[in-house]
Amino acid sequence: MFWISFIVTLVAIFFFNTIKLVLTGLGLPVSLSIAVSVIVVLFILFAEIVLKFLFLETITPFKPSETSLEDYKHLDLDLDKFNFYCNDLEKIGFKKLTDYTCPPMKGMARLFYYPEHNCYAEVGLLEGFSAFFSIVGGFERNWFFAATNNDQAVNLRAISYVFLSLPRTILKNFKEEPEALFSSFLTWQSEMKNKLAVEEIKITDAEMYFTWERNRKKIQRQRLMRKSMIISLIKMFLFTLNPKSEWLGDCPKSAT
């Protein structure tokens, strides 16, 4: 991380001198030009170093541990919808693998699998949020497909889109119940599989899913280290003006 800080420092010095010269050239007093330049440079340093550090702190290593629903009934949880989603997934044919939690998660998730279609399903139960579920499949060349009904607030979607999305993870939000969403997922998965010329990865157990999650967190941290926070904040603002319901990553336009 030293070289990133070094580059940011050089950029800050450049901006300081450039802004000071421009403002002085416009006729502002030297003292005022310096003050404005200092404010701008401090903002850049805050965004590129402090904000990046704070975001990195939120992407903690994925360390799941087995748990049970009884451990979380004291929290403000959407148990009715959680049980509804779990029951519907089991009616479709999904088999429960495990209940798990992972710091700093305030709640838990229930993981299912469907070996015939090589996909996992996960029902999330978090304090203060509506229960939601996602269906995930893995493919060759590190492609991953995820369909979810998690209807997050625009600002949370903007953060996920800008800071957490990955080039070969494709995500779509379907406002559907389990049976309809599963059907949409299978249709979409088949289309993308053929167009990208990839084969499904045969799923096995919960540990395979957890390995995917550990790798995803690791790559997210690596990509965040290389991001410009100023540019990312601009992208977040643009996202709020035109919210997206899907993320196609590096998927070729001809394959969408």
PDB file of C-alpha atoms in Angstrom:
ATOM      1  CA  MET A   1       0.000   0.000   0.000  1.00  0.00           C
ATOM      2  CA  PHE A   2       3.066   2.296   0.362  1.00  0.00           C
ATOM      3  CA  TRP A   3       3.354   2.965  -3.349  1.00  0.00           C
ATOM      4  CA  ILE A   4      -0.328   3.962  -3.563  1.00  0.00           C
ATOM      5  CA  SER A   5       0.115   6.459  -0.716  1.00  0.00           C
ATOM      6  CA  PHE A   6       3.259   7.775  -2.422  1.00  0.00           C
ATOM      7  CA  ILE A   7       1.407   8.356  -5.704  1.00  0.00           C
ATOM      8  CA  VAL A   8      -1.508  10.015  -3.897  1.00  0.00           C
ATOM      9  CA  THR A   9       0.946  12.343  -2.140  1.00  0.00           C
ATOM     10  CA  LEU A  10       2.524  13.335  -5.472  1.00  0.00           C
ATOM     11  CA  VAL A  11      -0.900  13.967  -6.990  1.00  0.00           C
ATOM     12  CA  ALA A  12      -1.892  16.079  -3.975  1.00  0.00           C
ATOM     13  CA  ILE A  13       1.238  18.195  -4.302  1.00  0.00           C
ATOM     14  CA  PHE A  14       0.544  18.650  -8.015  1.00  0.00           C
ATOM     15  CA  PHE A  15      -3.053  19.716  -7.361  1.00  0.00           C
ATOM     16  CA  PHE A  16      -1.945  22.091  -4.606  1.00  0.00           C
ATOM     17  CA  ASN A  17       0.496  23.915  -6.884  1.00  0.00           C
ATOM     18  CA  THR A  18      -1.848  23.885  -9.893  1.00  0.00           C
ATOM     19  CA  ILE A  19      -4.893  25.184  -8.006  1.00  0.00           C
ATOM     20  CA  LYS A  20      -2.819  27.853  -6.275  1.00  0.00           C
ATOM     21  CA  LEU A  21      -1.458  29.097  -9.616  1.00  0.00           C
ATOM     22  CA  VAL A  22      -4.910  29.110 -11.253  1.00  0.00           C
ATOM     23  CA  LEU A  23      -6.571  30.981  -8.395  1.00  0.00           C
ATOM     24  CA  THR A  24      -3.735  33.469  -8.144  1.00  0.00           C
ATOM     25  CA  GLY A  25      -3.969  33.977 -11.907  1.00  0.00           C
ATOM     26  CA  LEU A  26      -7.656  34.773 -11.509  1.00  0.00           C
ATOM     27  CA  GLY A  27      -6.743  37.611  -9.194  1.00  0.00           C
ATOM     28  CA  LEU A  28      -7.441  36.059  -5.787  1.00  0.00           C
ATOM     29  CA  PRO A  29      -5.119  37.034  -2.933  1.00  0.00           C
ATOM     30  CA  VAL A  30      -2.242  34.597  -2.435  1.00  0.00           C
ATOM     31  CA  SER A  31      -3.391  33.756   1.104  1.00  0.00           C
ATOM     32  CA  LEU A  32      -6.913  32.864  -0.094  1.00  0.00           C
ATOM     33  CA  SER A  33      -5.531  30.849  -3.001  1.00  0.00           C
ATOM     34  CA  ILE A  34      -3.377  28.833  -0.622  1.00  0.00           C
ATOM     35  CA  ALA A  35      -6.320  28.263   1.765  1.00  0.00           C
ATOM     36  CA  VAL A  36      -8.582  26.991  -1.027  1.00  0.00           C
ATOM     37  CA  SER A  37      -5.774  24.805  -2.389  1.00  0.00           C
ATOM     38  CA  VAL A  38      -5.197  23.284   1.054  1.00  0.00           C
ATOM     39  CA  ILE A  39      -8.935  22.479   1.430  1.00  0.00           C
ATOM     40  CA  VAL A  40      -9.042  20.765  -1.980  1.00  0.00           C
ATOM     41  CA  VAL A  41      -5.877  18.773  -1.285  1.00  0.00           C
ATOM     42  CA  LEU A  42      -7.136  17.707   2.149  1.00  0.00           C
ATOM     43  CA  PHE A  43     -10.373  16.499   0.554  1.00  0.00           C
ATOM     44  CA  ILE A  44      -8.402  14.443  -1.990  1.00  0.00           C
ATOM     45  CA  LEU A  45      -6.212  12.932   0.717  1.00  0.00           C
ATOM     46  CA  PHE A  46      -9.246  12.197   2.896  1.00  0.00           C
ATOM     47  CA  ALA A  47     -11.078  10.489   0.041  1.00  0.00           C
ATOM     48  CA  GLU A  48      -8.153   8.530  -1.349  1.00  0.00           C
ATOM     49  CA  ILE A  49      -6.637   7.407   1.956  1.00  0.00           C
ATOM     50  CA  VAL A  50      -9.110   7.677   4.843  1.00  0.00           C
ATOM     51  CA  LEU A  51     -12.231   6.595   2.923  1.00  0.00           C
ATOM     52  CA  LYS A  52     -10.337   3.761   1.256  1.00  0.00           C
ATOM     53  CA  PHE A  53      -9.139   2.551   4.643  1.00  0.00           C
ATOM     54  CA  LEU A  54     -12.708   2.678   6.021  1.00  0.00           C
ATOM     55  CA  PHE A  55     -14.076   0.705   3.072  1.00  0.00           C
ATOM     56  CA  LEU A  56     -11.308  -1.876   3.403  1.00  0.00           C
ATOM     57  CA  GLU A  57     -12.267  -2.313   7.043  1.00  0.00           C
ATOM     58  CA  THR A  58     -15.811  -3.258   5.995  1.00  0.00           C
ATOM     59  CA  ILE A  59     -14.593  -6.000   3.615  1.00  0.00           C
ATOM     60  CA  THR A  60     -13.491  -8.389   6.316  1.00  0.00           C
ATOM     61  CA  PRO A  61     -12.205 -11.924   5.609  1.00  0.00           C
ATOM     62  CA  PHE A  62     -15.024 -14.403   5.169  1.00  0.00           C
ATOM     63  CA  LYS A  63     -14.951 -16.690   8.223  1.00  0.00           C
ATOM     64  CA  PRO A  64     -18.285 -18.528   8.480  1.00  0.00           C
ATOM     65  CA  SER A  65     -19.332 -20.455  11.543  1.00  0.00           C
ATOM     66  CA  GLU A  66     -22.272 -22.784  12.034  1.00  0.00           C
ATOM     67  CA  THR A  67     -25.194 -21.367  13.986  1.00  0.00           C
ATOM     68  CA  SER A  68     -28.921 -21.840  14.563  1.00  0.00           C
ATOM     69  CA  LEU A  69     -32.029 -19.705  14.268  1.00  0.00           C
ATOM     70  CA  GLU A  70     -32.564 -19.874  18.038  1.00  0.00           C
ATOM     71  CA  ASP A  71     -29.433 -17.769  18.597  1.00  0.00           C
ATOM     72  CA  TYR A  72     -30.966 -14.746  16.827  1.00  0.00           C
ATOM     73  CA  LYS A  73     -34.613 -14.646  17.875  1.00  0.00           C
ATOM     74  CA  HIS A  74     -33.837 -11.789  20.297  1.00  0.00           C
ATOM     75  CA  LEU A  75     -32.984  -9.527  17.346  1.00  0.00           C
ATOM     76  CA  ASP A  76     -35.363  -7.513  15.150  1.00  0.00           C
ATOM     77  CA  LEU A  77     -35.625 -10.129  12.387  1.00  0.00           C
ATOM     78  CA  ASP A  78     -38.094 -10.759   9.577  1.00  0.00           C
ATOM     79  CA  LEU A  79     -38.831 -14.339  10.658  1.00  0.00           C
ATOM     80  CA  ASP A  80     -42.143 -14.701   8.809  1.00  0.00           C
ATOM     81  CA  LYS A  81     -40.654 -13.964   5.405  1.00  0.00           C
ATOM     82  CA  PHE A  82     -37.525 -15.983   6.234  1.00  0.00           C
ATOM     83  CA  ASN A  83     -39.599 -19.078   7.001  1.00  0.00           C
ATOM     84  CA  PHE A  84     -41.768 -18.483   3.927  1.00  0.00           C
ATOM     85  CA  TYR A  85     -38.734 -18.356   1.613  1.00  0.00           C
ATOM     86  CA  CYS A  86     -37.119 -21.411   3.217  1.00  0.00           C
ATOM     87  CA  ASN A  87     -40.308 -23.464   2.936  1.00  0.00           C
ATOM     88  CA  ASP A  88     -40.844 -22.435  -0.696  1.00  0.00           C
ATOM     89  CA  LEU A  89     -37.285 -23.325  -1.676  1.00  0.00           C
ATOM     90  CA  GLU A  90     -37.661 -26.763  -0.108  1.00  0.00           C
ATOM     91  CA  LYS A  91     -40.952 -27.300  -1.994  1.00  0.00           C
ATOM     92  CA  ILE A  92     -39.127 -26.535  -5.256  1.00  0.00           C
ATOM     93  CA  GLY A  93     -36.521 -29.173  -4.432  1.00  0.00           C
ATOM     94  CA  PHE A  94     -33.685 -27.290  -2.731  1.00  0.00           C
ATOM     95  CA  LYS A  95     -32.014 -29.163   0.126  1.00  0.00           C
ATOM     96  CA  LYS A  96     -30.814 -27.433   3.269  1.00  0.00           C
ATOM     97  CA  LEU A  97     -27.062 -27.533   3.844  1.00  0.00           C
ATOM     98  CA  THR A  98     -26.445 -25.396   6.929  1.00  0.00           C
ATOM     99  CA  ASP A  99     -27.243 -22.260   8.918  1.00  0.00           C
ATOM    100  CA  TYR A 100     -24.233 -19.987   9.281  1.00  0.00           C
ATOM    101  CA  THR A 101     -23.139 -16.549  10.362  1.00  0.00           C
ATOM    102  CA  CYS A 102     -20.040 -14.498   9.671  1.00  0.00           C
ATOM    103  CA  PRO A 103     -18.755 -11.424  11.554  1.00  0.00           C
ATOM    104  CA  PRO A 104     -19.750  -8.623  11.416  1.00  0.00           C
ATOM    105  CA  MET A 105     -23.110  -9.994  10.210  1.00  0.00           C
ATOM    106  CA  LYS A 106     -25.942  -9.201  12.653  1.00  0.00           C
ATOM    107  CA  GLY A 107     -28.005 -12.215  11.788  1.00  0.00           C
ATOM    108  CA  MET A 108     -27.550 -15.415   9.810  1.00  0.00           C
ATOM    109  CA  ALA A 109     -28.098 -17.106   6.480  1.00  0.00           C
ATOM    110  CA  ARG A 110     -29.509 -20.496   5.544  1.00  0.00           C
ATOM    111  CA  LEU A 111     -27.742 -22.228   2.681  1.00  0.00           C
ATOM    112  CA  PHE A 112     -29.452 -24.679   0.286  1.00  0.00           C
ATOM    113  CA  TYR A 113     -28.325 -26.538  -2.816  1.00  0.00           C
ATOM    114  CA  TYR A 114     -29.844 -28.103  -5.915  1.00  0.00           C
ATOM    115  CA  PRO A 115     -27.300 -30.558  -7.377  1.00  0.00           C
ATOM    116  CA  GLU A 116     -29.332 -31.348 -10.516  1.00  0.00           C
ATOM    117  CA  HIS A 117     -29.057 -27.722 -11.617  1.00  0.00           C
ATOM    118  CA  ASN A 118     -25.682 -27.025  -9.961  1.00  0.00           C
ATOM    119  CA  CYS A 119     -26.792 -24.012  -7.970  1.00  0.00           C
ATOM    120  CA  TYR A 120     -27.012 -22.806  -4.406  1.00  0.00           C
ATOM    121  CA  ALA A 121     -29.728 -20.762  -2.733  1.00  0.00           C
ATOM    122  CA  GLU A 122     -29.231 -18.594   0.314  1.00  0.00           C
ATOM    123  CA  VAL A 123     -31.861 -16.938   2.497  1.00  0.00           C
ATOM    124  CA  GLY A 124     -30.536 -13.948   4.411  1.00  0.00           C
ATOM    125  CA  LEU A 125     -31.876 -12.875   7.802  1.00  0.00           C
ATOM    126  CA  LEU A 126     -30.331  -9.602   9.018  1.00  0.00           C
ATOM    127  CA  GLU A 127     -31.370  -7.307  11.837  1.00  0.00           C
ATOM    128  CA  GLY A 128     -33.408  -4.343  10.642  1.00  0.00           C
ATOM    129  CA  PHE A 129     -33.812  -5.626   7.063  1.00  0.00           C
ATOM    130  CA  SER A 130     -36.436  -7.601   5.199  1.00  0.00           C
ATOM    131  CA  ALA A 131     -35.481 -11.256   4.636  1.00  0.00           C
ATOM    132  CA  PHE A 132     -34.277 -11.983   1.096  1.00  0.00           C
ATOM    133  CA  PHE A 133     -32.904 -14.853  -0.934  1.00  0.00           C
ATOM    134  CA  SER A 134     -30.434 -15.356  -3.764  1.00  0.00           C
ATOM    135  CA  ILE A 135     -29.658 -18.201  -6.186  1.00  0.00           C
ATOM    136  CA  VAL A 136     -26.039 -18.603  -7.281  1.00  0.00           C
ATOM    137  CA  GLY A 137     -24.223 -20.752  -9.842  1.00  0.00           C
ATOM    138  CA  GLY A 138     -20.553 -21.070 -10.757  1.00  0.00           C
ATOM    139  CA  PHE A 139     -19.084 -21.535 -14.235  1.00  0.00           C
ATOM    140  CA  GLU A 140     -15.798 -22.066 -15.969  1.00  0.00           C
ATOM    141  CA  ARG A 141     -13.221 -19.280 -16.254  1.00  0.00           C
ATOM    142  CA  ASN A 142     -14.350 -17.836 -12.890  1.00  0.00           C
ATOM    143  CA  TRP A 143     -17.768 -16.680 -14.086  1.00  0.00           C
ATOM    144  CA  PHE A 144     -20.505 -16.526 -11.453  1.00  0.00           C
ATOM    145  CA  PHE A 145     -24.210 -15.864 -11.858  1.00  0.00           C
ATOM    146  CA  ALA A 146     -26.477 -14.631  -9.072  1.00  0.00           C
ATOM    147  CA  ALA A 147     -30.193 -13.827  -9.082  1.00  0.00           C
ATOM    148  CA  THR A 148     -31.671 -12.147  -6.013  1.00  0.00           C
ATOM    149  CA  ASN A 149     -34.828 -10.464  -4.769  1.00  0.00           C
ATOM    150  CA  ASN A 150     -32.860  -8.321  -2.319  1.00  0.00           C
ATOM    151  CA  ASP A 151     -34.431  -4.906  -2.957  1.00  0.00           C
ATOM    152  CA  GLN A 152     -31.844  -2.685  -1.270  1.00  0.00           C
ATOM    153  CA  ALA A 153     -32.081   1.063  -0.925  1.00  0.00           C
ATOM    154  CA  VAL A 154     -30.514   2.966  -3.832  1.00  0.00           C
ATOM    155  CA  ASN A 155     -27.550   4.174  -1.759  1.00  0.00           C
ATOM    156  CA  LEU A 156     -26.695   0.605  -0.676  1.00  0.00           C
ATOM    157  CA  ARG A 157     -26.975  -0.637  -4.260  1.00  0.00           C
ATOM    158  CA  ALA A 158     -24.705   2.201  -5.367  1.00  0.00           C
ATOM    159  CA  ILE A 159     -22.050   1.132  -2.839  1.00  0.00           C
ATOM    160  CA  SER A 160     -22.283  -2.513  -3.934  1.00  0.00           C
ATOM    161  CA  TYR A 161     -22.165  -1.576  -7.608  1.00  0.00           C
ATOM    162  CA  VAL A 162     -19.167   0.745  -7.337  1.00  0.00           C
ATOM    163  CA  PHE A 163     -17.067  -0.892  -4.627  1.00  0.00           C
ATOM    164  CA  LEU A 164     -18.049  -4.570  -4.418  1.00  0.00           C
ATOM    165  CA  SER A 165     -18.942  -5.679  -7.958  1.00  0.00           C
ATOM    166  CA  LEU A 166     -16.514  -7.992  -9.757  1.00  0.00           C
ATOM    167  CA  PRO A 167     -15.768  -8.288 -13.497  1.00  0.00           C
ATOM    168  CA  ARG A 168     -16.934 -11.893 -13.828  1.00  0.00           C
ATOM    169  CA  THR A 169     -19.784 -11.929 -11.345  1.00  0.00           C
ATOM    170  CA  ILE A 170     -23.112 -11.233 -13.039  1.00  0.00           C
ATOM    171  CA  LEU A 171     -26.018 -10.160 -10.843  1.00  0.00           C
ATOM    172  CA  LYS A 172     -29.670  -9.557 -11.601  1.00  0.00           C
ATOM    173  CA  ASN A 173     -32.427  -8.412  -9.289  1.00  0.00           C
ATOM    174  CA  PHE A 174     -35.772 -10.116  -9.874  1.00  0.00           C
ATOM    175  CA  LYS A 175     -38.764  -8.960  -7.828  1.00  0.00           C
ATOM    176  CA  GLU A 176     -40.122 -12.489  -7.660  1.00  0.00           C
ATOM    177  CA  GLU A 177     -40.949 -15.229  -5.182  1.00  0.00           C
ATOM    178  CA  PRO A 178     -38.779 -18.410  -5.002  1.00  0.00           C
ATOM    179  CA  GLU A 179     -40.492 -20.546  -7.669  1.00  0.00           C
ATOM    180  CA  ALA A 180     -40.709 -17.734 -10.245  1.00  0.00           C
ATOM    181  CA  LEU A 181     -37.209 -16.483  -9.494  1.00  0.00           C
ATOM    182  CA  PHE A 182     -35.766 -19.999  -9.804  1.00  0.00           C
ATOM    183  CA  SER A 183     -37.391 -20.353 -13.219  1.00  0.00           C
ATOM    184  CA  SER A 184     -36.020 -16.952 -14.285  1.00  0.00           C
ATOM    185  CA  PHE A 185     -32.578 -17.941 -13.008  1.00  0.00           C
ATOM    186  CA  LEU A 186     -32.512 -21.217 -14.978  1.00  0.00           C
ATOM    187  CA  THR A 187     -33.608 -19.514 -18.203  1.00  0.00           C
ATOM    188  CA  TRP A 188     -31.095 -16.702 -17.803  1.00  0.00           C
ATOM    189  CA  GLN A 189     -28.332 -19.102 -16.774  1.00  0.00           C
ATOM    190  CA  SER A 190     -28.895 -21.246 -19.873  1.00  0.00           C
ATOM    191  CA  GLU A 191     -28.770 -18.206 -22.156  1.00  0.00           C
ATOM    192  CA  MET A 192     -25.566 -16.844 -20.647  1.00  0.00           C
ATOM    193  CA  LYS A 193     -23.922 -20.266 -20.531  1.00  0.00           C
ATOM    194  CA  ASN A 194     -24.430 -20.744 -24.277  1.00  0.00           C
ATOM    195  CA  LYS A 195     -23.432 -17.226 -25.268  1.00  0.00           C
ATOM    196  CA  LEU A 196     -20.280 -17.205 -23.120  1.00  0.00           C
ATOM    197  CA  ALA A 197     -19.453 -20.821 -24.060  1.00  0.00           C
ATOM    198  CA  VAL A 198     -18.892 -21.912 -20.468  1.00  0.00           C
ATOM    199  CA  GLU A 199     -19.861 -25.050 -18.571  1.00  0.00           C
ATOM    200  CA  GLU A 200     -21.371 -25.230 -15.108  1.00  0.00           C
ATOM    201  CA  ILE A 201     -19.198 -26.127 -12.135  1.00  0.00           C
ATOM    202  CA  LYS A 202     -20.509 -29.195 -10.352  1.00  0.00           C
ATOM    203  CA  ILE A 203     -21.422 -28.115  -6.830  1.00  0.00           C
ATOM    204  CA  THR A 204     -20.660 -30.372  -3.892  1.00  0.00           C
ATOM    205  CA  ASP A 205     -21.156 -29.029  -0.375  1.00  0.00           C
ATOM    206  CA  ALA A 206     -21.261 -25.948   1.830  1.00  0.00           C
ATOM    207  CA  GLU A 207     -17.469 -25.681   1.955  1.00  0.00           C
ATOM    208  CA  MET A 208     -17.330 -25.160  -1.810  1.00  0.00           C
ATOM    209  CA  TYR A 209     -19.744 -22.233  -1.487  1.00  0.00           C
ATOM    210  CA  PHE A 210     -17.704 -20.796   1.388  1.00  0.00           C
ATOM    211  CA  THR A 211     -14.521 -21.089  -0.697  1.00  0.00           C
ATOM    212  CA  TRP A 212     -16.198 -19.033  -3.428  1.00  0.00           C
ATOM    213  CA  GLU A 213     -17.143 -16.394  -0.854  1.00  0.00           C
ATOM    214  CA  ARG A 214     -13.635 -16.270   0.628  1.00  0.00           C
ATOM    215  CA  ASN A 215     -12.128 -15.768  -2.823  1.00  0.00           C
ATOM    216  CA  ARG A 216     -14.710 -13.123  -3.691  1.00  0.00           C
ATOM    217  CA  LYS A 217     -13.884 -11.104  -0.562  1.00  0.00           C
ATOM    218  CA  LYS A 218     -10.171 -11.373  -1.312  1.00  0.00           C
ATOM    219  CA  ILE A 219     -10.601 -10.096  -4.871  1.00  0.00           C
ATOM    220  CA  GLN A 220     -12.890  -7.281  -3.702  1.00  0.00           C
ATOM    221  CA  ARG A 221     -10.152  -6.036  -1.349  1.00  0.00           C
ATOM    222  CA  GLN A 222      -7.521  -6.256  -4.086  1.00  0.00           C
ATOM    223  CA  ARG A 223      -9.676  -4.294  -6.545  1.00  0.00           C
ATOM    224  CA  LEU A 224     -10.584  -1.682  -3.926  1.00  0.00           C
ATOM    225  CA  MET A 225      -6.887  -1.033  -3.318  1.00  0.00           C
ATOM    226  CA  ARG A 226      -6.533  -0.031  -6.985  1.00  0.00           C
ATOM    227  CA  LYS A 227      -9.647   2.160  -7.178  1.00  0.00           C
ATOM    228  CA  SER A 228      -9.645   5.941  -7.159  1.00  0.00           C
ATOM    229  CA  MET A 229     -12.061   6.978  -4.442  1.00  0.00           C
ATOM    230  CA  ILE A 230     -12.801  10.328  -6.104  1.00  0.00           C
ATOM    231  CA  ILE A 231     -13.846   8.616  -9.339  1.00  0.00           C
ATOM    232  CA  SER A 232     -15.781   5.994  -7.357  1.00  0.00           C
ATOM    233  CA  LEU A 233     -17.747   8.672  -5.493  1.00  0.00           C
ATOM    234  CA  ILE A 234     -18.654  10.263  -8.834  1.00  0.00           C
ATOM    235  CA  LYS A 235     -19.824   6.848 -10.103  1.00  0.00           C
ATOM    236  CA  MET A 236     -21.939   6.429  -6.964  1.00  0.00           C
ATOM    237  CA  PHE A 237     -23.613   9.776  -7.579  1.00  0.00           C
ATOM    238  CA  LEU A 238     -24.314   8.881 -11.220  1.00  0.00           C
ATOM    239  CA  PHE A 239     -25.756   5.524 -10.102  1.00  0.00           C
ATOM    240  CA  THR A 240     -28.252   7.246  -7.788  1.00  0.00           C
ATOM    241  CA  LEU A 241     -29.450   9.299 -10.775  1.00  0.00           C
ATOM    242  CA  ASN A 242     -29.969   6.152 -12.862  1.00  0.00           C
ATOM    243  CA  PRO A 243     -30.190   3.081 -10.564  1.00  0.00           C
ATOM    244  CA  LYS A 244     -29.417  -0.324 -12.084  1.00  0.00           C
ATOM    245  CA  SER A 245     -31.118  -3.629 -11.351  1.00  0.00           C
ATOM    246  CA  GLU A 246     -28.329  -5.721 -12.845  1.00  0.00           C
ATOM    247  CA  TRP A 247     -24.547  -5.887 -13.077  1.00  0.00           C
ATOM    248  CA  LEU A 248     -23.076  -7.616 -16.138  1.00  0.00           C
ATOM    249  CA  GLY A 249     -19.407  -6.994 -15.425  1.00  0.00           C
ATOM    250  CA  ASP A 250     -17.085  -7.894 -18.295  1.00  0.00           C
ATOM    251  CA  CYS A 251     -19.793  -9.834 -20.102  1.00  0.00           C
ATOM    252  CA  PRO A 252     -19.523  -8.960 -23.838  1.00  0.00           C
ATOM    253  CA  LYS A 253     -22.426  -6.863 -25.093  1.00  0.00           C
ATOM    254  CA  SER A 254     -23.129  -9.509 -27.721  1.00  0.00           C
ATOM    255  CA  ALA A 255     -23.808 -11.959 -24.867  1.00  0.00           C
ATOM    256  CA  THR A 256     -26.410  -9.840 -23.073  1.00  0.00           C
TER     257      THR A 256
END
